[in-house]
Amino acid sequence: MLFKEGAELYSYETHHESGENVLYINYLGAPIVPSLESSGDVMAHAFGVLGEEKGISRIVFVQQRNYSYDSRQVNAMMEIVALRERLVNVENILSNEKLSILGFSYERAYSFFNYLLNELLFFDPIKAYHEVRGEYFSQKSSQEKGVDNSEYVWHLERIVGYFEDLGLIKTLKPFFDDYSPGSREVYSEFFKSNIMPNFTFTQMVSALPRDAEILEQYELGSVGEKAVVTILKIPNQTKPIYHISLPEYNLKEDHHMLLNLARGVLIEHRPTKEEFNDSERVRQTFFNVARDLITDLSGSKGITITYSEIESLARILVRYTIGFGVLEVLLLDEALQDLMVNAPVSLSPIYIRHNEYGECTTNLIPSADDADSWAAKFRMLSGRALDEANPILDTNLELGSVNARVAIIQSPLSAGGLAYTLRRHRDKPWTLPLFMKNKMIDGLGAGLLSFIIDGARTMLVAGTRSSGKTSLLGSLLLEIMPNHRIITVEDTLELPVSAMKKLNYDILSMKVRGALMGESTEVSATEGIRASLRLGDSGLIVGEIRSEEAKALYEAMRVGALANVVAGTIHGGSPYSVFDRVVNDLEVPVTSFKATDLIVVANPIRTPDGLHSNRRVLSITEVRKHWEKDPLIEGGFVDLMKYDVEKDMLVPTDDLINGDSEILKEIAGNVKGWAGNWDAIWDNVLLRKDIKEGIVEAAEKYNLPEILEAEFVVKSNNAFHEISDEVTSEKGLPLRIDVFPKWKTWMEREVKKLKN
């Protein structure tokens, strides 16, 4: 809290924050809520302070919750302060010299101007405008009747002009038709405070924008702590508003007081760097302490509070002491993809990217204090440096089931200081049926990739940023049978390793040094990949290929070919751009690149209106081995499936339909009954397609979205393989005509269990 207990009521302090001067005025213990729009006394006091403190950009009234007025509103107030300064101290409108020439109007003019400038202007500038305008018309009327008051009328006309040049008057003039002199309702059209609890510095714009259309509204969080999200469309603006009403910003005053008192105790016991290594345990410990502390404080202060309210306040307290404040609440929203905090942080709102509405502006404005606090915690969580010598930090944030990738930059790379981007991962792993439901891939594409994964081939999943390539790679991992070991190599942990361990996968995660990081105790990605080759017979999955680790990956591809899946993601918009990046940028020899069997390209597709984009798999391409220098010119890339923009889906190419796929034939060459039998190969791809589509259809038919999730999909894959083994023992080949009916019977039995 800025002002300590016992600080003088209505005292003020100015602080320089993120390039702006912020005026804090103490209203702790005041009998009213400080509001410029509702209280003339509050407004007059603020004007008086602005007359003494120069260069103020923002005003914050400090109470149990703080009320912040932004630079646009403060600038309008400064214009009024400047107007009074001009009339009183520059033009000396109240001096005898100025008024003596008015003759018999002297006393009336002095009385009116003194009332206007010293009593009314700062208390109610709108009423002051109407009063001076009314006096002008009254004196003008008297002048027309022969009264000699031309000098007084001239002064009044000039002052009316000054008022009409004020930004506040210009903005509120359209509302004057309904204005009643002395009413303060009109001020609410201009003055709207952003709310900040005393335990955080993030501002929340509470009022909904005028003329906004509500597109959707939903709730986040648990009972008693629900945040309300409202998606708004503003006319003539392409970017929607993501307006969130945070529960901690709408607490009762006595609950705010309890939080402020408890926070003052807890911040003296911040966890050490070592304790942060087990963040879940630390959060639970702090939660227990916070709960006991709030219970004791409520008793000592005589505040009646329920057990559920104590728990809710304790969770809020943890969030704003050792946690990440508003970021945590935003990350509860499963519909969010990205969360961006630009530099300088206090001068712009947080932006988010929404699954349905694209990029949105939020009503939350963080502060430099928030940014610094988050940075310190991310440094401790990651064990990585973030300073001028190391201005980039990539790490992860895990909050229960919520997981996000965090990218932070600071000066000198970021001219405005700290900036953040958080990529929210889905709470559960993506699956191929989920992607089918979202039309990113169709059933045949899913069946084809499942077949190739089972064939233990090497592949790269390519795409631009936010194309879904890492999520797609994660869904392909679930197509690997759980009896095969998997090793993942990532600099920032994004693959669904924890979820796969819960599904009984034998999976080992290796965390390596990022390509953009300086020296650290972490092992390089190159050494990590090479180490994986010494850890036994395993599939190798590399989160993202960015730098020199590409050479080591291709070593693994060549060593592991025909034995285990080797796969990774890479930036690229086409098979040739992947080749160009790998060979020319990352300096992998052309002959080594031939170890790639398959390139899957995923990218967002823009809608015709330019406002939306949909993630789609654009191509599934095999890499043949006969070419020497350039696979594009020499026919080294053969599309098996290609995106059709009119159908908005992948369609098989003639090469696939006619059985002209060297990769599929090589897979079949090691399987009894498939070697040289294209019909059997194609039958198995279609069988996998039917099974994936069967899951999607059943989820919709029986309203069981949970069967699209990883747990059921893995169970289905296991059932498919067991049934295939059973049919093979009986009939020699696991043909679709025999396997699919048995799988469908299994599926119906499982659905019945779930519905009961």
mmCIF file of N, CA and C in Angstrom, residues 647-703:
data_model
loop_
_atom_site.group_PDB
_atom_site.id
_atom_site.type_symbol
_atom_site.label_atom_id
_atom_site.label_comp_id
_atom_site.label_asym_id
_atom_site.label_seq_id
_atom_site.Cartn_x
_atom_site.Cartn_y
_atom_site.Cartn_z
ATOM 1 N N LYS A 647 -13.028 -26.780 -51.360
ATOM 2 C CA LYS A 647 -13.643 -27.771 -50.475
ATOM 3 C C LYS A 647 -13.276 -27.527 -49.017
ATOM 4 N N ASP A 648 -12.282 -26.674 -48.789
ATOM 5 C CA ASP A 648 -11.779 -26.388 -47.442
ATOM 6 C C ASP A 648 -11.392 -27.683 -46.726
ATOM 7 N N MET A 649 -10.602 -28.506 -47.420
ATOM 8 C CA MET A 649 -10.160 -29.756 -46.824
ATOM 9 C C MET A 649 -8.999 -30.333 -47.633
ATOM 10 N N LEU A 650 -8.295 -31.270 -47.016
ATOM 11 C CA LEU A 650 -7.263 -32.006 -47.732
ATOM 12 C C LEU A 650 -7.921 -32.991 -48.689
ATOM 13 N N VAL A 651 -7.337 -33.137 -49.862
ATOM 14 C CA VAL A 651 -7.820 -34.154 -50.804
ATOM 15 C C VAL A 651 -6.634 -35.006 -51.236
ATOM 16 N N PRO A 652 -6.845 -36.309 -51.453
ATOM 17 C CA PRO A 652 -5.735 -37.171 -51.877
ATOM 18 C C PRO A 652 -5.321 -36.859 -53.309
ATOM 19 N N THR A 653 -4.050 -36.947 -53.587
ATOM 20 C CA THR A 653 -3.541 -36.735 -54.940
ATOM 21 C C THR A 653 -3.588 -38.053 -55.707
ATOM 22 N N ASP A 654 -3.389 -37.953 -57.002
ATOM 23 C CA ASP A 654 -3.364 -39.161 -57.834
ATOM 24 C C ASP A 654 -2.247 -40.098 -57.403
ATOM 25 N N ASP A 655 -1.107 -39.526 -56.956
ATOM 26 C CA ASP A 655 0.014 -40.368 -56.518
ATOM 27 C C ASP A 655 -0.397 -41.261 -55.361
ATOM 28 N N LEU A 656 -1.198 -40.728 -54.442
ATOM 29 C CA LEU A 656 -1.644 -41.532 -53.307
ATOM 30 C C LEU A 656 -2.707 -42.537 -53.737
ATOM 31 N N ILE A 657 -3.693 -42.069 -54.482
ATOM 32 C CA ILE A 657 -4.796 -42.946 -54.888
ATOM 33 C C ILE A 657 -4.289 -44.108 -55.746
ATOM 34 N N ASN A 658 -3.318 -43.814 -56.617
ATOM 35 C CA ASN A 658 -2.801 -44.846 -57.525
ATOM 36 C C ASN A 658 -1.716 -45.713 -56.897
ATOM 37 N N GLY A 659 -1.412 -45.472 -55.638
ATOM 38 C CA GLY A 659 -0.432 -46.312 -54.953
ATOM 39 C C GLY A 659 1.005 -45.957 -55.263
ATOM 40 N N ASP A 660 1.237 -44.721 -55.735
ATOM 41 C CA ASP A 660 2.600 -44.322 -56.094
ATOM 42 C C ASP A 660 3.263 -43.586 -54.934
ATOM 43 N N SER A 661 3.324 -44.235 -53.788
ATOM 44 C CA SER A 661 3.984 -43.669 -52.609
ATOM 45 C C SER A 661 5.098 -44.598 -52.178
ATOM 46 N N GLU A 662 6.316 -44.119 -52.316
ATOM 47 C CA GLU A 662 7.465 -44.947 -51.961
ATOM 48 C C GLU A 662 7.528 -45.185 -50.453
ATOM 49 N N ILE A 663 7.147 -44.182 -49.669
ATOM 50 C CA ILE A 663 7.212 -44.308 -48.206
ATOM 51 C C ILE A 663 6.248 -45.385 -47.728
ATOM 52 N N LEU A 664 5.003 -45.330 -48.196
ATOM 53 C CA LEU A 664 4.018 -46.320 -47.771
ATOM 54 C C LEU A 664 4.422 -47.721 -48.210
ATOM 55 N N LYS A 665 4.977 -47.817 -49.400
ATOM 56 C CA LYS A 665 5.427 -49.132 -49.882
ATOM 57 C C LYS A 665 6.594 -49.650 -49.050
ATOM 58 N N GLU A 666 7.497 -48.749 -48.641
ATOM 59 C CA GLU A 666 8.622 -49.174 -47.799
ATOM 60 C C GLU A 666 8.137 -49.652 -46.435
ATOM 61 N N ILE A 667 7.132 -48.954 -45.880
ATOM 62 C CA ILE A 667 6.555 -49.399 -44.609
ATOM 63 C C ILE A 667 5.970 -50.801 -44.771
ATOM 64 N N ALA A 668 5.204 -50.988 -45.847
ATOM 65 C CA ALA A 668 4.549 -52.276 -46.087
ATOM 66 C C ALA A 668 5.543 -53.381 -46.410
ATOM 67 N N GLY A 669 6.712 -53.004 -46.936
ATOM 68 C CA GLY A 669 7.700 -54.006 -47.338
ATOM 69 C C GLY A 669 8.203 -54.850 -46.191
ATOM 70 N N ASN A 670 8.031 -54.356 -44.951
ATOM 71 C CA ASN A 670 8.495 -55.103 -43.780
ATOM 72 C C ASN A 670 7.356 -55.813 -43.049
ATOM 73 N N VAL A 671 6.156 -55.828 -43.651
ATOM 74 C CA VAL A 671 4.987 -56.419 -43.004
ATOM 75 C C VAL A 671 4.459 -57.577 -43.843
ATOM 76 N N LYS A 672 4.328 -58.712 -43.220
ATOM 77 C CA LYS A 672 3.829 -59.892 -43.922
ATOM 78 C C LYS A 672 2.407 -59.651 -44.421
ATOM 79 N N GLY A 673 2.193 -59.940 -45.701
ATOM 80 C CA GLY A 673 0.877 -59.767 -46.297
ATOM 81 C C GLY A 673 0.680 -58.408 -46.935
ATOM 82 N N TRP A 674 1.516 -57.426 -46.557
ATOM 83 C CA TRP A 674 1.404 -56.088 -47.144
ATOM 84 C C TRP A 674 2.422 -55.862 -48.258
ATOM 85 N N ALA A 675 3.549 -56.533 -48.184
ATOM 86 C CA ALA A 675 4.613 -56.312 -49.170
ATOM 87 C C ALA A 675 4.081 -56.571 -50.571
ATOM 88 N N GLY A 676 4.174 -55.557 -51.421
ATOM 89 C CA GLY A 676 3.716 -55.674 -52.804
ATOM 90 C C GLY A 676 2.207 -55.678 -52.955
ATOM 91 N N ASN A 677 1.464 -55.424 -51.883
ATOM 92 C CA ASN A 677 -0.005 -55.471 -51.918
ATOM 93 C C ASN A 677 -0.562 -54.089 -51.595
ATOM 94 N N TRP A 678 -0.633 -53.232 -52.605
ATOM 95 C CA TRP A 678 -1.101 -51.867 -52.371
ATOM 96 C C TRP A 678 -2.533 -51.833 -51.849
ATOM 97 N N ASP A 679 -3.375 -52.746 -52.332
ATOM 98 C CA ASP A 679 -4.767 -52.759 -51.879
ATOM 99 C C ASP A 679 -4.850 -52.961 -50.368
ATOM 100 N N ALA A 680 -3.982 -53.803 -49.815
ATOM 101 C CA ALA A 680 -3.984 -54.045 -48.371
ATOM 102 C C ALA A 680 -3.497 -52.810 -47.616
ATOM 103 N N ILE A 681 -2.496 -52.126 -48.181
ATOM 104 C CA ILE A 681 -1.993 -50.890 -47.559
ATOM 105 C C ILE A 681 -3.101 -49.839 -47.522
ATOM 106 N N TRP A 682 -3.714 -49.621 -48.658
ATOM 107 C CA TRP A 682 -4.768 -48.602 -48.768
ATOM 108 C C TRP A 682 -5.955 -48.953 -47.872
ATOM 109 N N ASP A 683 -6.267 -50.245 -47.795
ATOM 110 C CA ASP A 683 -7.353 -50.707 -46.935
ATOM 111 C C ASP A 683 -7.075 -50.340 -45.485
ATOM 112 N N ASN A 684 -5.801 -50.453 -45.039
ATOM 113 C CA ASN A 684 -5.471 -50.140 -43.656
ATOM 114 C C ASN A 684 -5.540 -48.645 -43.378
ATOM 115 N N VAL A 685 -5.134 -47.832 -44.364
ATOM 116 C CA VAL A 685 -5.259 -46.373 -44.215
ATOM 117 C C VAL A 685 -6.736 -45.996 -44.074
ATOM 118 N N LEU A 686 -7.594 -46.609 -44.936
ATOM 119 C CA LEU A 686 -9.026 -46.308 -44.872
ATOM 120 C C LEU A 686 -9.641 -46.810 -43.567
ATOM 121 N N LEU A 687 -9.145 -47.946 -43.064
ATOM 122 C CA LEU A 687 -9.623 -48.456 -41.784
ATOM 123 C C LEU A 687 -9.361 -47.450 -40.665
ATOM 124 N N ARG A 688 -8.151 -46.898 -40.626
ATOM 125 C CA ARG A 688 -7.812 -45.893 -39.616
ATOM 126 C C ARG A 688 -8.675 -44.641 -39.791
ATOM 127 N N LYS A 689 -8.921 -44.272 -41.048
ATOM 128 C CA LYS A 689 -9.807 -43.134 -41.335
ATOM 129 C C LYS A 689 -11.198 -43.388 -40.751
ATOM 130 N N ASP A 690 -11.746 -44.581 -41.004
ATOM 131 C CA ASP A 690 -13.094 -44.900 -40.519
ATOM 132 C C ASP A 690 -13.164 -44.841 -38.999
ATOM 133 N N ILE A 691 -12.108 -45.295 -38.334
ATOM 134 C CA ILE A 691 -12.097 -45.303 -36.871
ATOM 135 C C ILE A 691 -12.058 -43.878 -36.323
ATOM 136 N N LYS A 692 -11.189 -43.037 -36.915
ATOM 137 C CA LYS A 692 -11.122 -41.638 -36.455
ATOM 138 C C LYS A 692 -12.455 -40.933 -36.685
ATOM 139 N N GLU A 693 -13.040 -41.156 -37.863
ATOM 140 C CA GLU A 693 -14.333 -40.534 -38.147
ATOM 141 C C GLU A 693 -15.425 -41.098 -37.244
ATOM 142 N N GLY A 694 -15.324 -42.387 -36.892
ATOM 143 C CA GLY A 694 -16.306 -43.001 -35.995
ATOM 144 C C GLY A 694 -16.300 -42.350 -34.624
ATOM 145 N N ILE A 695 -15.111 -41.972 -34.142
ATOM 146 C CA ILE A 695 -15.017 -41.289 -32.842
ATOM 147 C C ILE A 695 -15.686 -39.923 -32.913
ATOM 148 N N VAL A 696 -15.393 -39.175 -33.986
ATOM 149 C CA VAL A 696 -15.959 -37.826 -34.134
ATOM 150 C C VAL A 696 -17.475 -37.890 -34.254
ATOM 151 N N GLU A 697 -17.979 -38.844 -35.045
ATOM 152 C CA GLU A 697 -19.428 -38.982 -35.230
ATOM 153 C C GLU A 697 -20.121 -39.368 -33.927
ATOM 154 N N ALA A 698 -19.504 -40.278 -33.174
ATOM 155 C CA ALA A 698 -20.111 -40.707 -31.912
ATOM 156 C C ALA A 698 -20.123 -39.571 -30.895
ATOM 157 N N ALA A 699 -19.071 -38.772 -30.873
ATOM 158 C CA ALA A 699 -19.013 -37.640 -29.948
ATOM 159 C C ALA A 699 -20.165 -36.680 -30.196
ATOM 160 N N GLU A 700 -20.487 -36.475 -31.471
ATOM 161 C CA GLU A 700 -21.578 -35.563 -31.815
ATOM 162 C C GLU A 700 -22.934 -36.221 -31.600
ATOM 163 N N LYS A 701 -23.061 -37.474 -32.016
ATOM 164 C CA LYS A 701 -24.339 -38.178 -31.931
ATOM 165 C C LYS A 701 -24.795 -38.342 -30.495
ATOM 166 N N TYR A 702 -23.867 -38.702 -29.604
ATOM 167 C CA TYR A 702 -24.223 -38.991 -28.215
ATOM 168 C C TYR A 702 -23.874 -37.842 -27.264
ATOM 169 N N ASN A 703 -23.469 -36.719 -27.833
ATOM 170 C CA ASN A 703 -23.079 -35.557 -27.020
ATOM 171 C C ASN A 703 -22.050 -35.946 -25.965
#
